[in-house]
Amino acid sequence: MTRDSNTAGAAQQGVDGAGRGRRVPDRRLMLVGGILVQVALGGVYAWSTFAAAFKSDESTLHLSALQASLPFQIAIGMIFVGTFIGGRIQDARGPRVVALAGVVIYALGIILSSFAREPGQLWLLLVGYGVLSGFGLGLAYIVPIALLQKWFPDKPALITGLAIGGFGLGAVITSPMAQVLIGNNPQTPAAAFLPLGLAYLVVGVLGAAAFKNPPSGYSVAAAHDASEPSAEAGQASSRRDFTQAEALATPQWYLLTAILTLSVMTGISLVSAAAGSAAAIAGFTAAGAATLVGVLGLFNGAGRILWAWISDRIGKMPAFVGILTIQGLCLIAIPHASAGWLFVLLAAIIYTCYGGAFGAMPSTAGAFFGVANAGSIYGLMLIAWSLGGVAGPLLSTWLIGADANYTLAFTTVGIIGVAAAILPLITKPPKRPADA
């Protein structure tokens, strides 16, 4: 076998840092595992299907609109707690144990929610779906994001985008399944959580079981002899990745967090009111609006892949200028989209940009701060998900008000999104710290 063929094989599979050619696991297994975990976790975005069922007169719980929103809001808030803790443990103990713990806690929370079948048992949804599932989701969510950047240093944005795209796909798969299960027993919609929780457990554990960090010094660029250190190795000896404390001491960490917060806030203002706005603005029927919400979930997932790829092509900050500007302008325009096709087009673009921020930001943080401590650094950055995920719906709901003033609400939030596009223009990568 020639040296060229040896090099090609090493580029595909990777070699260890000592140049011994020791075989390492096929990195494609990590990608498949990451997608499986994200598909299981993405079921959380199908909550609107359950909320509608819990509010119906047929349901024994018969929740109010506020009560039906609480489990999901608590889950979104708990995600940050999970990502913060999970990221730190992952960097110290490895990815598999954190991911397994996360998917088990997440699935157990869903299963616990299945017992909320009698009046007065809302607390089971708050504890199960809200606290436990939200926390478990955060624990597991951060793992493939940090792990895949280490296994795919040659294309971190595209690969993490593919994995996170599975999160959007999870809601698309779960929503119709949940609708069928609820239809079988509309009096106790929570019963549908039992088979779903078991399915999440199986799929999530299968995916997490594949996780493993690459060996020290892992490279996919080429095979290097031990006596011939690579250029990257020479650079690594003088410059190293940021620790979490060092990243938090830079203004760039706060700028990236603000960019993600404002992007989430802009997009989720429509996501949280998609069905109602489709009916009020474009005249969709209730059934048509519900179908549209499910279809738009595909664009949420696709956007995570698309914008991750775009950020590799045009640069990280130009990509976020595009995400914020396009999303904001479409949000300003959508209250005037009385034609159904135009509403769908604008909504699809907004969903694509909303998902795109989650797809592009992990590799952006990796490019800024390195991947050695990506779990803890990006895990803490996901406070943006909780901040934007709560602030956006609160602000838009308040502005929409009893008069259904979608023009005021979406125009205001859209202007905020467009104005936020200035942040990527002033955000430059920090200088890497030198080795002691």
Short mmCIF file of C-alpha atoms in Angstrom, two decimals:
data_model
loop_
_atom_site.label_atom_id
_atom_site.label_comp_id
_atom_site.label_asym_id
_atom_site.label_seq_id
_atom_site.Cartn_x
_atom_site.Cartn_y
_atom_site.Cartn_z
CA MET A 1 0.00 0.00 0.00
CA THR A 2 1.40 3.41 -0.95
CA ARG A 3 1.98 6.29 1.41
CA ASP A 4 -0.72 8.28 -0.43
CA SER A 5 -3.33 5.57 0.23
CA ASN A 6 -2.28 5.41 3.87
CA THR A 7 -2.73 9.15 4.14
CA ALA A 8 -6.15 9.03 2.52
CA GLY A 9 -7.29 6.37 4.95
CA ALA A 10 -6.04 8.37 7.90
CA ALA A 11 -7.85 11.44 6.66
CA GLN A 12 -11.11 9.48 6.58
CA GLN A 13 -10.81 7.73 9.93
CA GLY A 14 -8.39 9.96 11.83
CA VAL A 15 -5.16 9.12 13.63
CA ASP A 16 -4.07 9.52 17.20
CA GLY A 17 -1.76 12.29 18.28
CA ALA A 18 1.27 10.05 18.69
CA GLY A 19 1.20 9.12 14.99
CA ARG A 20 1.05 5.41 15.76
CA GLY A 21 -1.83 4.83 13.32
CA ARG A 22 -3.90 3.33 16.14
CA ARG A 23 -7.39 2.71 14.82
CA VAL A 24 -10.03 4.95 16.32
CA PRO A 25 -13.84 4.53 16.14
CA ASP A 26 -15.54 5.51 12.92
CA ARG A 27 -16.58 9.11 13.51
CA ARG A 28 -19.73 8.60 11.47
CA LEU A 29 -21.08 6.55 14.39
CA MET A 30 -20.82 9.67 16.54
CA LEU A 31 -22.87 11.61 14.00
CA VAL A 32 -25.57 8.93 13.84
CA GLY A 33 -25.65 8.77 17.64
CA GLY A 34 -25.91 12.55 17.86
CA ILE A 35 -28.83 12.66 15.44
CA LEU A 36 -30.68 9.91 17.35
CA VAL A 37 -30.26 11.73 20.66
CA GLN A 38 -31.45 15.01 19.15
CA VAL A 39 -34.49 13.37 17.51
CA ALA A 40 -35.55 12.00 20.90
CA LEU A 41 -35.04 15.35 22.61
CA GLY A 42 -36.77 17.33 19.86
CA GLY A 43 -40.11 15.81 20.82
CA VAL A 44 -40.34 18.55 23.46
CA TYR A 45 -41.32 21.01 20.69
CA ALA A 46 -44.52 19.04 20.05
CA TRP A 47 -45.99 20.40 23.29
CA SER A 48 -48.53 22.55 21.44
CA THR A 49 -50.30 19.35 20.34
CA PHE A 50 -50.72 18.35 23.98
CA ALA A 51 -51.60 21.86 25.13
CA ALA A 52 -54.56 21.97 22.77
CA ALA A 53 -55.75 18.57 23.99
CA PHE A 54 -55.42 19.53 27.66
CA LYS A 55 -57.52 22.66 27.08
CA SER A 56 -60.34 20.80 25.35
CA ASP A 57 -63.64 20.12 27.10
CA GLU A 58 -63.09 16.39 26.64
CA SER A 59 -59.97 16.35 28.80
CA THR A 60 -60.42 15.39 32.43
CA LEU A 61 -57.74 17.95 33.34
CA HIS A 62 -59.39 20.76 31.30
CA LEU A 63 -56.53 23.22 31.77
CA SER A 64 -56.73 26.94 31.18
CA ALA A 65 -54.52 28.53 28.52
CA LEU A 66 -52.07 29.72 31.20
CA GLN A 67 -51.95 26.32 32.92
CA ALA A 68 -51.41 24.55 29.59
CA SER A 69 -48.41 26.79 28.82
CA LEU A 70 -46.61 26.30 32.15
CA PRO A 71 -45.04 22.83 31.63
CA PHE A 72 -43.38 23.93 28.37
CA GLN A 73 -42.19 27.25 29.81
CA ILE A 74 -40.65 25.47 32.80
CA ALA A 75 -38.97 22.96 30.48
CA ILE A 76 -37.41 25.76 28.41
CA GLY A 77 -36.18 27.43 31.59
CA MET A 78 -34.67 24.19 32.90
CA ILE A 79 -32.76 23.55 29.66
CA PHE A 80 -30.12 26.09 30.64
CA VAL A 81 -29.61 24.43 34.03
CA GLY A 82 -29.03 21.13 32.27
CA THR A 83 -26.69 22.49 29.60
CA PHE A 84 -24.61 24.35 32.18
CA ILE A 85 -24.17 21.32 34.44
CA GLY A 86 -23.92 18.83 31.57
CA GLY A 87 -21.28 20.85 29.76
CA ARG A 88 -19.02 21.01 32.79
CA ILE A 89 -19.38 17.29 33.57
CA GLN A 90 -18.84 16.35 29.93
CA ASP A 91 -15.56 18.25 29.74
CA ALA A 92 -14.37 16.54 32.91
CA ARG A 93 -15.87 13.02 32.70
CA GLY A 94 -16.57 12.38 29.04
CA PRO A 95 -19.68 12.50 26.85
CA ARG A 96 -21.31 9.08 27.22
CA VAL A 97 -22.21 9.21 30.90
CA VAL A 98 -23.70 12.70 30.60
CA ALA A 99 -25.75 11.87 27.50
CA LEU A 100 -27.05 8.62 29.00
CA ALA A 101 -28.03 10.38 32.22
CA GLY A 102 -29.71 13.15 30.25
CA VAL A 103 -31.85 10.94 28.00
CA VAL A 104 -32.88 8.74 30.94
CA ILE A 105 -33.97 11.73 33.05
CA TYR A 106 -35.71 13.28 30.04
CA ALA A 107 -37.61 10.07 29.24
CA LEU A 108 -38.54 9.45 32.89
CA GLY A 109 -39.97 12.96 33.09
CA ILE A 110 -42.13 12.27 30.03
CA ILE A 111 -43.26 8.93 31.49
CA LEU A 112 -44.11 10.58 34.83
CA SER A 113 -46.25 13.10 32.94
CA SER A 114 -48.35 10.24 31.55
CA PHE A 115 -49.98 9.79 34.97
CA ALA A 116 -51.54 13.30 34.97
CA ARG A 117 -55.03 12.01 34.24
CA GLU A 118 -57.26 13.42 36.98
CA PRO A 119 -58.27 16.95 38.03
CA GLY A 120 -55.66 18.51 40.29
CA GLN A 121 -52.76 16.56 38.77
CA LEU A 122 -51.25 19.46 36.85
CA TRP A 123 -48.30 19.20 39.24
CA LEU A 124 -47.29 15.93 37.55
CA LEU A 125 -46.90 17.79 34.25
CA LEU A 126 -44.98 20.62 35.93
CA VAL A 127 -42.56 18.25 37.64
CA GLY A 128 -42.35 15.61 34.91
CA TYR A 129 -42.50 17.49 31.61
CA GLY A 130 -41.27 20.78 33.04
CA VAL A 131 -38.53 20.17 35.60
CA LEU A 132 -37.27 16.65 34.89
CA SER A 133 -37.60 16.56 31.12
CA GLY A 134 -36.29 20.10 30.71
CA PHE A 135 -33.26 19.35 32.87
CA GLY A 136 -32.57 16.02 31.16
CA LEU A 137 -32.95 17.64 27.75
CA GLY A 138 -30.32 20.24 28.64
CA LEU A 139 -27.93 17.59 29.96
CA ALA A 140 -28.08 15.54 26.77
CA TYR A 141 -28.50 18.37 24.24
CA ILE A 142 -25.08 19.90 24.79
CA VAL A 143 -23.19 16.58 24.45
CA PRO A 144 -23.32 15.90 20.69
CA ILE A 145 -22.77 19.59 19.96
CA ALA A 146 -19.45 19.65 21.79
CA LEU A 147 -18.47 16.09 20.85
CA LEU A 148 -18.98 16.37 17.10
CA GLN A 149 -16.79 19.46 16.84
CA LYS A 150 -13.94 17.35 18.21
CA TRP A 151 -14.56 14.47 15.80
CA PHE A 152 -15.15 16.70 12.75
CA PRO A 153 -12.68 19.60 13.03
CA ASP A 154 -12.66 19.75 9.22
CA LYS A 155 -16.38 20.66 9.01
CA PRO A 156 -17.70 21.45 12.50
CA ALA A 157 -20.56 23.73 11.44
CA LEU A 158 -22.12 21.38 8.90
CA ILE A 159 -21.87 18.32 11.14
CA THR A 160 -23.27 19.99 14.27
CA GLY A 161 -25.97 21.47 12.03
CA LEU A 162 -26.91 17.99 10.85
CA ALA A 163 -27.12 16.71 14.43
CA ILE A 164 -29.11 19.69 15.67
CA GLY A 165 -31.35 19.34 12.62
CA GLY A 166 -32.45 16.10 14.24
CA PHE A 167 -33.88 18.20 17.07
CA GLY A 168 -36.26 19.93 14.68
CA LEU A 169 -37.09 16.59 13.07
CA GLY A 170 -38.04 15.18 16.48
CA ALA A 171 -41.00 17.54 16.76
CA VAL A 172 -42.12 16.78 13.21
CA ILE A 173 -42.16 13.05 14.00
CA THR A 174 -43.67 13.36 17.46
CA SER A 175 -46.53 15.73 16.65
CA PRO A 176 -48.56 13.42 14.35
CA MET A 177 -47.78 10.42 16.54
CA ALA A 178 -49.05 12.31 19.57
CA GLN A 179 -52.17 13.38 17.69
CA VAL A 180 -53.01 9.75 16.89
CA LEU A 181 -52.36 8.60 20.45
CA ILE A 182 -54.43 11.43 21.92
CA GLY A 183 -57.25 10.69 19.48
CA ASN A 184 -57.45 7.15 20.83
CA ASN A 185 -58.21 8.50 24.31
CA PRO A 186 -59.09 12.22 24.26
CA GLN A 187 -60.31 12.15 27.86
CA THR A 188 -56.77 11.51 29.16
CA PRO A 189 -54.32 13.08 26.67
CA ALA A 190 -51.42 12.55 29.07
CA ALA A 191 -51.65 8.79 28.52
CA ALA A 192 -49.90 9.38 25.19
CA PHE A 193 -46.75 10.32 27.06
CA LEU A 194 -46.16 6.72 28.18
CA PRO A 195 -45.38 5.15 24.77
CA LEU A 196 -43.62 8.32 23.65
CA GLY A 197 -41.42 8.35 26.76
CA LEU A 198 -40.47 4.72 26.23
CA ALA A 199 -39.63 5.43 22.58
CA TYR A 200 -37.48 8.41 23.57
CA LEU A 201 -35.67 6.22 26.08
CA VAL A 202 -34.81 3.53 23.54
CA VAL A 203 -33.76 5.90 20.76
CA GLY A 204 -31.83 8.19 23.10
CA VAL A 205 -29.92 5.41 24.84
CA LEU A 206 -28.98 3.82 21.50
CA GLY A 207 -27.57 7.13 20.31
CA ALA A 208 -25.78 8.05 23.54
CA ALA A 209 -24.14 4.62 23.84
CA ALA A 210 -22.01 5.41 20.77
CA PHE A 211 -20.46 8.55 22.25
CA LYS A 212 -16.74 8.63 22.91
CA ASN A 213 -14.15 11.40 22.86
CA PRO A 214 -11.47 11.19 20.14
CA PRO A 215 -7.98 10.24 21.33
CA SER A 216 -5.61 13.01 22.39
CA GLY A 217 -4.16 14.83 19.38
CA TYR A 218 -6.73 13.35 17.00
CA SER A 219 -6.42 14.70 13.47
CA VAL A 220 -8.31 14.15 10.23
CA ALA A 221 -6.17 16.30 7.96
CA ALA A 222 -3.46 13.69 7.32
CA ALA A 223 -1.34 11.03 8.97
CA HIS A 224 1.82 12.39 10.54
CA ASP A 225 4.88 10.46 11.56
CA ALA A 226 5.88 10.84 15.20
CA SER A 227 9.16 12.40 14.08
CA GLU A 228 7.37 14.92 11.82
CA PRO A 229 5.05 17.12 13.94
CA SER A 230 2.35 18.93 11.97
CA ALA A 231 1.96 22.67 11.59
CA GLU A 232 -1.18 22.46 13.71
CA ALA A 233 0.79 20.76 16.46
CA GLY A 234 3.34 23.57 16.37
CA GLN A 235 0.61 26.17 16.71
CA ALA A 236 -1.06 24.24 19.51
CA SER A 237 2.17 24.35 21.49
CA SER A 238 2.09 28.16 21.62
CA ARG A 239 -1.66 28.77 21.63
CA ARG A 240 -4.34 26.79 23.40
CA ASP A 241 -8.10 26.69 23.79
CA PHE A 242 -9.90 28.90 26.29
CA THR A 243 -11.02 27.62 29.65
CA GLN A 244 -14.54 28.55 30.68
CA ALA A 245 -13.25 31.25 33.03
CA GLU A 246 -11.06 32.74 30.29
CA ALA A 247 -13.94 32.74 27.81
CA LEU A 248 -16.21 34.50 30.31
CA ALA A 249 -13.53 37.17 30.77
CA THR A 250 -13.81 38.18 27.10
CA PRO A 251 -16.44 40.57 25.68
CA GLN A 252 -16.87 38.16 22.76
CA TRP A 253 -18.63 35.57 24.93
CA TYR A 254 -21.26 38.12 25.95
CA LEU A 255 -21.63 39.41 22.40
CA LEU A 256 -22.24 35.91 21.04
CA THR A 257 -24.74 35.22 23.83
CA ALA A 258 -26.55 38.46 23.05
CA ILE A 259 -26.66 37.60 19.32
CA LEU A 260 -28.19 34.20 20.08
CA THR A 261 -30.64 35.67 22.62
CA LEU A 262 -31.96 38.29 20.19
CA SER A 263 -32.19 35.79 17.35
CA VAL A 264 -34.18 33.37 19.51
CA MET A 265 -36.38 36.20 20.77
CA THR A 266 -37.16 37.34 17.22
CA GLY A 267 -37.96 33.94 15.77
CA ILE A 268 -39.83 32.46 18.69
CA SER A 269 -42.23 35.41 18.68
CA LEU A 270 -43.77 33.82 15.60
CA VAL A 271 -43.08 30.20 16.59
CA SER A 272 -45.02 30.64 19.83
CA ALA A 273 -48.01 32.19 18.03
CA ALA A 274 -47.83 30.48 14.64
CA ALA A 275 -51.25 28.83 14.68
CA GLY A 276 -53.11 31.88 16.00
CA SER A 277 -51.39 34.29 13.62
CA ALA A 278 -52.02 32.02 10.61
CA ALA A 279 -55.74 32.08 11.40
CA ALA A 280 -55.94 35.79 12.20
CA ILE A 281 -53.73 37.12 9.40
CA ALA A 282 -54.17 34.71 6.50
CA GLY A 283 -57.55 33.15 7.37
CA PHE A 284 -56.35 29.59 7.95
CA THR A 285 -58.83 27.22 9.58
CA ALA A 286 -57.89 25.71 12.94
CA ALA A 287 -57.06 22.39 11.26
CA GLY A 288 -55.10 24.12 8.50
CA ALA A 289 -53.12 26.17 11.02
CA ALA A 290 -52.27 23.05 13.02
CA THR A 291 -51.05 21.31 9.86
CA LEU A 292 -49.00 24.36 8.93
CA VAL A 293 -47.27 24.37 12.32
CA GLY A 294 -46.17 20.78 11.77
CA VAL A 295 -44.87 21.54 8.27
CA LEU A 296 -42.98 24.60 9.51
CA GLY A 297 -41.12 22.35 11.93
CA LEU A 298 -39.33 20.92 8.89
CA PHE A 299 -37.94 24.37 8.11
CA ASN A 300 -36.79 24.75 11.70
CA GLY A 301 -34.74 21.57 11.33
CA ALA A 302 -33.54 22.33 7.80
CA GLY A 303 -32.45 25.82 8.84
CA ARG A 304 -30.05 24.37 11.40
CA ILE A 305 -28.27 22.48 8.62
CA LEU A 306 -28.51 25.21 5.97
CA TRP A 307 -27.20 28.12 8.04
CA ALA A 308 -24.47 25.98 9.58
CA TRP A 309 -23.28 25.23 6.04
CA ILE A 310 -23.62 28.88 5.00
CA SER A 311 -21.58 30.01 8.02
CA ASP A 312 -18.75 27.76 6.86
CA ARG A 313 -18.93 29.29 3.39
CA ILE A 314 -19.29 33.03 4.05
CA GLY A 315 -18.02 33.32 7.62
CA LYS A 316 -19.61 33.18 11.04
CA MET A 317 -20.47 36.83 11.61
CA PRO A 318 -21.77 37.50 8.07
CA ALA A 319 -24.06 34.50 8.54
CA PHE A 320 -25.53 35.99 11.72
CA VAL A 321 -26.01 39.36 10.01
CA GLY A 322 -28.09 37.46 7.46
CA ILE A 323 -30.01 35.44 10.06
CA LEU A 324 -31.00 38.49 12.11
CA THR A 325 -31.75 40.81 9.19
CA ILE A 326 -33.78 38.33 7.12
CA GLN A 327 -35.68 37.07 10.15
CA GLY A 328 -36.50 40.59 11.33
CA LEU A 329 -37.64 41.87 7.91
CA CYS A 330 -39.87 38.82 7.36
CA LEU A 331 -41.42 39.29 10.80
CA ILE A 332 -42.18 42.93 9.97
CA ALA A 333 -43.79 41.85 6.68
CA ILE A 334 -45.84 38.89 7.87
CA PRO A 335 -48.76 40.83 9.48
CA HIS A 336 -49.52 42.15 5.97
CA ALA A 337 -49.45 38.69 4.31
CA SER A 338 -53.18 38.13 3.92
CA ALA A 339 -52.56 35.71 1.03
CA GLY A 340 -52.03 32.22 2.38
CA TRP A 341 -49.05 31.40 0.14
CA LEU A 342 -47.23 34.58 1.18
CA PHE A 343 -47.82 33.90 4.87
CA VAL A 344 -46.43 30.38 4.48
CA LEU A 345 -43.38 31.65 2.58
CA LEU A 346 -42.52 34.30 5.16
CA ALA A 347 -43.15 31.95 8.07
CA ALA A 348 -40.95 29.27 6.49
CA ILE A 349 -38.09 31.78 6.13
CA ILE A 350 -38.47 32.88 9.75
CA TYR A 351 -38.46 29.27 10.98
CA THR A 352 -35.37 28.57 8.85
CA CYS A 353 -33.51 31.51 10.39
CA TYR A 354 -34.72 30.65 13.89
CA GLY A 355 -33.29 27.14 13.61
CA GLY A 356 -30.26 28.48 11.77
CA ALA A 357 -29.01 30.40 14.80
CA PHE A 358 -28.87 27.17 16.78
CA GLY A 359 -27.11 25.44 13.90
CA ALA A 360 -24.43 28.09 13.35
CA MET A 361 -23.64 29.18 16.92
CA PRO A 362 -21.94 25.98 18.24
CA SER A 363 -19.21 26.07 15.60
CA THR A 364 -18.95 29.84 16.02
CA ALA A 365 -18.24 29.40 19.72
CA GLY A 366 -15.77 26.65 18.83
CA ALA A 367 -13.99 28.90 16.35
CA PHE A 368 -13.78 31.70 18.91
CA PHE A 369 -12.82 29.73 22.02
CA GLY A 370 -11.66 26.29 20.83
CA VAL A 371 -13.32 22.93 21.36
CA ALA A 372 -11.43 21.54 24.36
CA ASN A 373 -13.97 23.08 26.76
CA ALA A 374 -16.82 23.50 24.28
CA GLY A 375 -19.31 21.74 26.55
CA SER A 376 -18.99 24.18 29.43
CA ILE A 377 -18.48 27.31 27.32
CA TYR A 378 -21.37 26.76 24.90
CA GLY A 379 -23.48 25.09 27.59
CA LEU A 380 -23.40 28.32 29.58
CA MET A 381 -24.05 30.35 26.42
CA LEU A 382 -27.37 28.52 26.01
CA ILE A 383 -28.81 30.77 28.70
CA ALA A 384 -29.74 32.68 25.54
CA TRP A 385 -32.28 29.94 24.74
CA SER A 386 -34.03 30.47 28.06
CA LEU A 387 -33.81 34.28 27.99
CA GLY A 388 -34.98 34.68 24.38
CA GLY A 389 -37.42 31.80 24.66
CA VAL A 390 -39.24 33.48 27.53
CA ALA A 391 -38.83 37.17 26.60
CA GLY A 392 -40.01 36.77 22.99
CA PRO A 393 -43.39 35.15 23.72
CA LEU A 394 -44.02 37.42 26.72
CA LEU A 395 -43.37 40.59 24.73
CA SER A 396 -45.27 39.51 21.63
CA THR A 397 -48.24 38.18 23.62
CA TRP A 398 -48.45 41.44 25.56
CA LEU A 399 -48.34 43.52 22.37
CA ILE A 400 -50.82 41.29 20.52
CA GLY A 401 -53.24 41.80 23.40
CA ALA A 402 -56.96 41.19 23.38
CA ASP A 403 -57.31 43.07 20.08
CA ALA A 404 -55.08 40.58 18.22
CA ASN A 405 -52.73 43.39 17.12
CA TYR A 406 -50.20 41.23 15.30
CA THR A 407 -48.95 44.21 13.31
CA LEU A 408 -47.77 46.04 16.44
CA ALA A 409 -46.28 42.92 18.00
CA PHE A 410 -44.40 41.52 15.02
CA THR A 411 -43.26 44.94 13.76
CA THR A 412 -41.80 45.80 17.16
CA VAL A 413 -39.95 42.51 17.59
CA GLY A 414 -38.88 42.54 13.93
CA ILE A 415 -37.27 45.97 14.34
CA ILE A 416 -35.40 44.66 17.37
CA GLY A 417 -34.13 41.74 15.27
CA VAL A 418 -32.94 43.97 12.42
CA ALA A 419 -31.27 46.39 14.85
CA ALA A 420 -29.50 43.42 16.49
CA ALA A 421 -27.72 42.72 13.19
CA ILE A 422 -25.18 45.38 14.18
CA LEU A 423 -23.79 43.07 16.89
CA PRO A 424 -22.15 40.54 14.52
CA LEU A 425 -20.54 43.46 12.67
CA ILE A 426 -18.64 44.52 15.80
CA THR A 427 -17.84 41.02 17.08
CA LYS A 428 -14.32 39.82 16.27
CA PRO A 429 -12.65 36.56 17.39
CA PRO A 430 -10.63 36.90 20.59
CA LYS A 431 -6.90 36.28 20.67
CA ARG A 432 -6.15 32.74 21.85
CA PRO A 433 -4.35 32.54 25.21
CA ALA A 434 -0.71 31.50 25.12
CA ASP A 435 0.50 28.40 26.93
CA ALA A 436 2.00 29.07 30.32
#
